[in-house]
């Protein structure tokens, strides 16, 4: 049973001007599709075939580099598309807002910490808002296609929001201006989906 590239819930141009159309086309259709196909090739005929992606990532230290990189790439991008929306932006409400205020002091303080994590990740990787093992929220970043679900993660937890800071995620529109891309990402964050993931975590 193979993993499938998820469809986007919006058009490629729907996140303009924050995330440009061409980047979305290449990022979803080429990069995410590539991770998906390579993950399937890496698990075909092994005992990982048929396991959930969460299961695979939770024991990723036992698997090959191809499973780690492409399994992470498959999961991370699936989450990434879902936490963006053309109707996004603004601030969270309800329980999630209260948890963010409790963990970081305020939404602005959270944003500062998240932007710092995304901005200081050297090279390629991701920044995350996670529900930690003790149920509290934390911000962290991971290299390459790693994520907090992996047993190799320095910041274990359940990611509920993530931003891709690989250059392929922003270079066409922002070139080397990663901080501008991270700031723009806040205009498209789908806080309803982040709240749904928070409640489920
Ligand atoms: Mn990417």
PDB file of C-alpha atoms and ligand atoms in Angstrom:
ATOM      1  CA  UNK A   1       0.000   0.000   0.000  1.00  0.00           C
ATOM      2  CA  UNK A   2       1.761   3.102  -1.240  1.00  0.00           C
ATOM      3  CA  UNK A   3       1.695   6.613   0.165  1.00  0.00           C
ATOM      4  CA  UNK A   4      -0.012   9.140  -2.085  1.00  0.00           C
ATOM      5  CA  UNK A   5       0.810  12.763  -2.729  1.00  0.00           C
ATOM      6  CA  UNK A   6      -2.057  14.676  -1.069  1.00  0.00           C
ATOM      7  CA  UNK A   7      -3.952  17.179  -3.175  1.00  0.00           C
ATOM      8  CA  UNK A   8      -3.748  20.826  -2.207  1.00  0.00           C
ATOM      9  CA  UNK A   9      -6.950  22.241  -0.697  1.00  0.00           C
ATOM     10  CA  UNK A  10      -6.435  25.426  -2.734  1.00  0.00           C
ATOM     11  CA  UNK A  11      -5.117  26.497  -6.140  1.00  0.00           C
ATOM     12  CA  UNK A  12      -1.395  26.965  -6.755  1.00  0.00           C
ATOM     13  CA  UNK A  13      -1.898  30.735  -7.024  1.00  0.00           C
ATOM     14  CA  UNK A  14      -4.157  31.009  -3.953  1.00  0.00           C
ATOM     15  CA  UNK A  15      -1.402  32.016  -1.534  1.00  0.00           C
ATOM     16  CA  UNK A  16      -0.131  34.906  -3.703  1.00  0.00           C
ATOM     17  CA  UNK A  17       1.544  37.272  -3.060  1.00  0.00           C
ATOM     18  CA  UNK A  18       2.944  35.592   0.054  1.00  0.00           C
ATOM     19  CA  UNK A  19       3.835  32.282  -1.580  1.00  0.00           C
ATOM     20  CA  UNK A  20       4.151  32.551  -5.353  1.00  0.00           C
ATOM     21  CA  UNK A  21       2.454  30.278  -7.885  1.00  0.00           C
ATOM     22  CA  UNK A  22       5.584  28.852  -9.497  1.00  0.00           C
ATOM     23  CA  UNK A  23       7.080  27.935  -6.128  1.00  0.00           C
ATOM     24  CA  UNK A  24       3.856  26.153  -5.172  1.00  0.00           C
ATOM     25  CA  UNK A  25       3.777  24.240  -8.477  1.00  0.00           C
ATOM     26  CA  UNK A  26       7.373  23.051  -8.187  1.00  0.00           C
ATOM     27  CA  UNK A  27       7.304  22.510  -4.427  1.00  0.00           C
ATOM     28  CA  UNK A  28       4.163  20.369  -4.437  1.00  0.00           C
ATOM     29  CA  UNK A  29       4.366  18.789  -7.882  1.00  0.00           C
ATOM     30  CA  UNK A  30       8.103  18.086  -7.978  1.00  0.00           C
ATOM     31  CA  UNK A  31       9.636  18.161  -4.490  1.00  0.00           C
ATOM     32  CA  UNK A  32       6.795  16.656  -2.443  1.00  0.00           C
ATOM     33  CA  UNK A  33       5.974  14.249  -5.245  1.00  0.00           C
ATOM     34  CA  UNK A  34       9.623  13.186  -5.295  1.00  0.00           C
ATOM     35  CA  UNK A  35       9.725  12.518  -1.544  1.00  0.00           C
ATOM     36  CA  UNK A  36       6.522  10.507  -1.841  1.00  0.00           C
ATOM     37  CA  UNK A  37       7.795   8.333  -4.702  1.00  0.00           C
ATOM     38  CA  UNK A  38      11.188   7.777  -3.077  1.00  0.00           C
ATOM     39  CA  UNK A  39       9.557   6.864   0.247  1.00  0.00           C
ATOM     40  CA  UNK A  40       7.422   4.297  -1.552  1.00  0.00           C
ATOM     41  CA  UNK A  41      10.479   2.899  -3.318  1.00  0.00           C
ATOM     42  CA  UNK A  42      12.397   2.703  -0.014  1.00  0.00           C
ATOM     43  CA  UNK A  43       9.684   0.737   1.815  1.00  0.00           C
ATOM     44  CA  UNK A  44       8.433  -1.448  -1.038  1.00  0.00           C
ATOM     45  CA  UNK A  45       8.756  -5.108  -0.102  1.00  0.00           C
ATOM     46  CA  UNK A  46       9.959  -4.333   3.438  1.00  0.00           C
ATOM     47  CA  UNK A  47       8.078  -4.743   6.718  1.00  0.00           C
ATOM     48  CA  UNK A  48       7.410  -0.979   6.666  1.00  0.00           C
ATOM     49  CA  UNK A  49       5.038  -1.446   3.739  1.00  0.00           C
ATOM     50  CA  UNK A  50       1.532  -0.794   5.113  1.00  0.00           C
ATOM     51  CA  UNK A  51       2.669   0.959   8.306  1.00  0.00           C
ATOM     52  CA  UNK A  52       1.457   4.495   9.054  1.00  0.00           C
ATOM     53  CA  UNK A  53       3.881   7.339   8.436  1.00  0.00           C
ATOM     54  CA  UNK A  54       3.721   8.212  12.159  1.00  0.00           C
ATOM     55  CA  UNK A  55       4.779   4.640  13.031  1.00  0.00           C
ATOM     56  CA  UNK A  56       7.636   4.752  10.572  1.00  0.00           C
ATOM     57  CA  UNK A  57       8.920   8.097  11.859  1.00  0.00           C
ATOM     58  CA  UNK A  58       8.639   7.066  15.526  1.00  0.00           C
ATOM     59  CA  UNK A  59      11.243   4.325  14.896  1.00  0.00           C
ATOM     60  CA  UNK A  60      13.182   6.043  12.153  1.00  0.00           C
ATOM     61  CA  UNK A  61      16.588   5.412  13.775  1.00  0.00           C
ATOM     62  CA  UNK A  62      16.160   1.737  12.834  1.00  0.00           C
ATOM     63  CA  UNK A  63      15.554   2.502   9.170  1.00  0.00           C
ATOM     64  CA  UNK A  64      17.629   3.618   6.207  1.00  0.00           C
ATOM     65  CA  UNK A  65      18.625   7.174   5.413  1.00  0.00           C
ATOM     66  CA  UNK A  66      16.237   7.047   2.455  1.00  0.00           C
ATOM     67  CA  UNK A  67      13.311   6.290   4.783  1.00  0.00           C
ATOM     68  CA  UNK A  68      14.365   9.064   7.187  1.00  0.00           C
ATOM     69  CA  UNK A  69      14.779  11.708   4.473  1.00  0.00           C
ATOM     70  CA  UNK A  70      11.826  10.826   2.287  1.00  0.00           C
ATOM     71  CA  UNK A  71       9.489   9.772   5.096  1.00  0.00           C
ATOM     72  CA  UNK A  72      10.195  13.087   6.770  1.00  0.00           C
ATOM     73  CA  UNK A  73       9.758  14.907   3.477  1.00  0.00           C
ATOM     74  CA  UNK A  74       6.443  13.174   2.842  1.00  0.00           C
ATOM     75  CA  UNK A  75       5.061  13.947   6.317  1.00  0.00           C
ATOM     76  CA  UNK A  76       6.461  17.482   6.663  1.00  0.00           C
ATOM     77  CA  UNK A  77       5.079  18.766   3.377  1.00  0.00           C
ATOM     78  CA  UNK A  78       1.674  17.163   3.981  1.00  0.00           C
ATOM     79  CA  UNK A  79       1.492  19.108   7.255  1.00  0.00           C
ATOM     80  CA  UNK A  80       2.861  22.281   5.649  1.00  0.00           C
ATOM     81  CA  UNK A  81       0.144  22.509   2.948  1.00  0.00           C
ATOM     82  CA  UNK A  82      -2.570  21.914   5.517  1.00  0.00           C
ATOM     83  CA  UNK A  83      -1.472  24.689   7.876  1.00  0.00           C
ATOM     84  CA  UNK A  84      -1.699  27.302   5.112  1.00  0.00           C
ATOM     85  CA  UNK A  85      -4.829  28.790   3.597  1.00  0.00           C
ATOM     86  CA  UNK A  86      -5.753  31.730   1.369  1.00  0.00           C
ATOM     87  CA  UNK A  87      -8.117  32.666   4.230  1.00  0.00           C
ATOM     88  CA  UNK A  88      -5.354  32.366   6.800  1.00  0.00           C
ATOM     89  CA  UNK A  89      -3.418  34.848   8.861  1.00  0.00           C
ATOM     90  CA  UNK A  90      -4.459  36.738  11.951  1.00  0.00           C
ATOM     91  CA  UNK A  91      -4.133  35.104  15.329  1.00  0.00           C
ATOM     92  CA  UNK A  92      -5.361  31.892  16.925  1.00  0.00           C
ATOM     93  CA  UNK A  93      -8.363  31.921  19.240  1.00  0.00           C
ATOM     94  CA  UNK A  94      -9.749  29.763  22.049  1.00  0.00           C
ATOM     95  CA  UNK A  95      -7.728  27.025  23.744  1.00  0.00           C
ATOM     96  CA  UNK A  96      -4.804  27.361  21.343  1.00  0.00           C
ATOM     97  CA  UNK A  97      -4.529  31.108  21.972  1.00  0.00           C
ATOM     98  CA  UNK A  98      -4.597  30.467  25.715  1.00  0.00           C
ATOM     99  CA  UNK A  99      -1.900  27.786  25.428  1.00  0.00           C
ATOM    100  CA  UNK A 100       0.311  30.071  23.326  1.00  0.00           C
ATOM    101  CA  UNK A 101      -0.086  32.899  25.828  1.00  0.00           C
ATOM    102  CA  UNK A 102       0.673  30.474  28.663  1.00  0.00           C
ATOM    103  CA  UNK A 103       3.813  29.075  27.027  1.00  0.00           C
ATOM    104  CA  UNK A 104       5.293  32.206  25.449  1.00  0.00           C
ATOM    105  CA  UNK A 105       3.669  35.146  27.246  1.00  0.00           C
ATOM    106  CA  UNK A 106       1.844  36.526  24.212  1.00  0.00           C
ATOM    107  CA  UNK A 107       1.215  35.846  20.542  1.00  0.00           C
ATOM    108  CA  UNK A 108       3.893  38.406  19.637  1.00  0.00           C
ATOM    109  CA  UNK A 109       6.419  36.627  21.857  1.00  0.00           C
ATOM    110  CA  UNK A 110       5.547  33.303  20.243  1.00  0.00           C
ATOM    111  CA  UNK A 111       5.957  34.854  16.802  1.00  0.00           C
ATOM    112  CA  UNK A 112       9.367  36.240  17.759  1.00  0.00           C
ATOM    113  CA  UNK A 113      10.533  32.820  18.954  1.00  0.00           C
ATOM    114  CA  UNK A 114       9.155  31.014  15.894  1.00  0.00           C
ATOM    115  CA  UNK A 115      10.767  33.524  13.515  1.00  0.00           C
ATOM    116  CA  UNK A 116      14.075  33.152  15.353  1.00  0.00           C
ATOM    117  CA  UNK A 117      13.927  29.347  15.086  1.00  0.00           C
ATOM    118  CA  UNK A 118      13.157  29.581  11.355  1.00  0.00           C
ATOM    119  CA  UNK A 119      15.746  32.275  10.751  1.00  0.00           C
ATOM    120  CA  UNK A 120      18.639  30.666  12.586  1.00  0.00           C
ATOM    121  CA  UNK A 121      18.275  27.113  11.259  1.00  0.00           C
ATOM    122  CA  UNK A 122      21.549  26.894   9.313  1.00  0.00           C
ATOM    123  CA  UNK A 123      21.121  25.398   5.872  1.00  0.00           C
ATOM    124  CA  UNK A 124      17.998  23.371   5.150  1.00  0.00           C
ATOM    125  CA  UNK A 125      15.348  22.381   7.638  1.00  0.00           C
ATOM    126  CA  UNK A 126      12.114  23.243   9.360  1.00  0.00           C
ATOM    127  CA  UNK A 127      10.827  25.271  12.300  1.00  0.00           C
ATOM    128  CA  UNK A 128       7.979  23.907  14.388  1.00  0.00           C
ATOM    129  CA  UNK A 129       5.375  24.696  16.993  1.00  0.00           C
ATOM    130  CA  UNK A 130       4.997  21.458  18.929  1.00  0.00           C
ATOM    131  CA  UNK A 131       3.047  19.906  21.718  1.00  0.00           C
ATOM    132  CA  UNK A 132       5.786  18.405  23.901  1.00  0.00           C
ATOM    133  CA  UNK A 133       5.616  15.121  25.785  1.00  0.00           C
ATOM    134  CA  UNK A 134       4.319  16.972  28.873  1.00  0.00           C
ATOM    135  CA  UNK A 135       1.525  18.624  26.885  1.00  0.00           C
ATOM    136  CA  UNK A 136       3.075  22.087  26.812  1.00  0.00           C
ATOM    137  CA  UNK A 137       3.805  24.061  23.660  1.00  0.00           C
ATOM    138  CA  UNK A 138       7.348  24.646  22.447  1.00  0.00           C
ATOM    139  CA  UNK A 139       9.140  26.022  19.412  1.00  0.00           C
ATOM    140  CA  UNK A 140      12.086  24.231  17.850  1.00  0.00           C
ATOM    141  CA  UNK A 141      13.769  23.538  14.553  1.00  0.00           C
ATOM    142  CA  UNK A 142      15.099  20.406  12.884  1.00  0.00           C
ATOM    143  CA  UNK A 143      17.658  19.895  10.086  1.00  0.00           C
ATOM    144  CA  UNK A 144      16.986  18.483   6.620  1.00  0.00           C
ATOM    145  CA  UNK A 145      13.642  16.591   6.557  1.00  0.00           C
ATOM    146  CA  UNK A 146      13.758  15.562  10.217  1.00  0.00           C
ATOM    147  CA  UNK A 147      10.812  16.405  12.465  1.00  0.00           C
ATOM    148  CA  UNK A 148       9.821  16.145  16.146  1.00  0.00           C
ATOM    149  CA  UNK A 149       7.950  12.847  15.602  1.00  0.00           C
ATOM    150  CA  UNK A 150      11.254  11.100  14.923  1.00  0.00           C
ATOM    151  CA  UNK A 151      12.992   9.154  17.672  1.00  0.00           C
ATOM    152  CA  UNK A 152      16.176  10.980  16.662  1.00  0.00           C
ATOM    153  CA  UNK A 153      14.663  14.445  17.295  1.00  0.00           C
ATOM    154  CA  UNK A 154      16.329  16.708  19.861  1.00  0.00           C
ATOM    155  CA  UNK A 155      12.898  18.249  20.491  1.00  0.00           C
ATOM    156  CA  UNK A 156      10.465  15.328  20.587  1.00  0.00           C
ATOM    157  CA  UNK A 157       6.768  16.133  20.352  1.00  0.00           C
ATOM    158  CA  UNK A 158       3.794  16.450  18.045  1.00  0.00           C
ATOM    159  CA  UNK A 159       4.221  19.214  15.458  1.00  0.00           C
ATOM    160  CA  UNK A 160       1.071  21.309  14.949  1.00  0.00           C
ATOM    161  CA  UNK A 161       2.584  24.087  12.814  1.00  0.00           C
ATOM    162  CA  UNK A 162       5.662  23.967  10.630  1.00  0.00           C
ATOM    163  CA  UNK A 163       7.488  26.078   8.095  1.00  0.00           C
ATOM    164  CA  UNK A 164       9.811  24.759   5.423  1.00  0.00           C
ATOM    165  CA  UNK A 165      13.003  26.849   5.344  1.00  0.00           C
ATOM    166  CA  UNK A 166      14.726  24.964   2.534  1.00  0.00           C
ATOM    167  CA  UNK A 167      15.675  27.454  -0.179  1.00  0.00           C
ATOM    168  CA  UNK A 168      13.354  25.628  -2.603  1.00  0.00           C
ATOM    169  CA  UNK A 169      10.461  26.890  -0.441  1.00  0.00           C
ATOM    170  CA  UNK A 170      11.161  30.585  -1.013  1.00  0.00           C
ATOM    171  CA  UNK A 171      14.119  31.320  -3.290  1.00  0.00           C
ATOM    172  CA  UNK A 172      12.202  32.203  -6.491  1.00  0.00           C
ATOM    173  CA  UNK A 173      10.295  34.988  -4.748  1.00  0.00           C
ATOM    174  CA  UNK A 174      12.516  35.954  -1.823  1.00  0.00           C
ATOM    175  CA  UNK A 175      16.045  34.899  -2.906  1.00  0.00           C
ATOM    176  CA  UNK A 176      18.201  35.122   0.238  1.00  0.00           C
ATOM    177  CA  UNK A 177      15.593  37.031   2.261  1.00  0.00           C
ATOM    178  CA  UNK A 178      14.421  34.138   4.424  1.00  0.00           C
ATOM    179  CA  UNK A 179      13.143  36.456   7.196  1.00  0.00           C
ATOM    180  CA  UNK A 180      10.767  38.141   4.711  1.00  0.00           C
ATOM    181  CA  UNK A 181       9.401  34.742   3.687  1.00  0.00           C
ATOM    182  CA  UNK A 182       8.887  33.738   7.323  1.00  0.00           C
ATOM    183  CA  UNK A 183       7.094  37.021   8.029  1.00  0.00           C
ATOM    184  CA  UNK A 184       4.875  36.508   4.958  1.00  0.00           C
ATOM    185  CA  UNK A 185       4.051  32.959   6.083  1.00  0.00           C
ATOM    186  CA  UNK A 186       2.186  34.479   9.024  1.00  0.00           C
ATOM    187  CA  UNK A 187      -0.300  35.981   6.530  1.00  0.00           C
ATOM    188  CA  UNK A 188      -1.369  32.518   5.355  1.00  0.00           C
ATOM    189  CA  UNK A 189      -1.287  30.403   8.537  1.00  0.00           C
ATOM    190  CA  UNK A 190      -4.477  28.375   8.818  1.00  0.00           C
ATOM    191  CA  UNK A 191      -5.013  28.731  12.577  1.00  0.00           C
ATOM    192  CA  UNK A 192      -8.194  26.625  12.442  1.00  0.00           C
ATOM    193  CA  UNK A 193      -6.155  23.667  11.242  1.00  0.00           C
ATOM    194  CA  UNK A 194      -3.409  24.336  13.797  1.00  0.00           C
ATOM    195  CA  UNK A 195      -6.083  24.411  16.534  1.00  0.00           C
ATOM    196  CA  UNK A 196      -7.512  21.130  15.250  1.00  0.00           C
ATOM    197  CA  UNK A 197      -4.065  19.535  15.434  1.00  0.00           C
ATOM    198  CA  UNK A 198      -3.533  21.022  18.910  1.00  0.00           C
ATOM    199  CA  UNK A 199      -6.799  19.512  20.160  1.00  0.00           C
ATOM    200  CA  UNK A 200      -5.889  16.119  18.683  1.00  0.00           C
ATOM    201  CA  UNK A 201      -2.326  16.081  20.063  1.00  0.00           C
TER     202      UNK A 201
HETATM  203 MN1  LIG B   1      10.146  21.621   0.812  1.00  0.00          MN
END
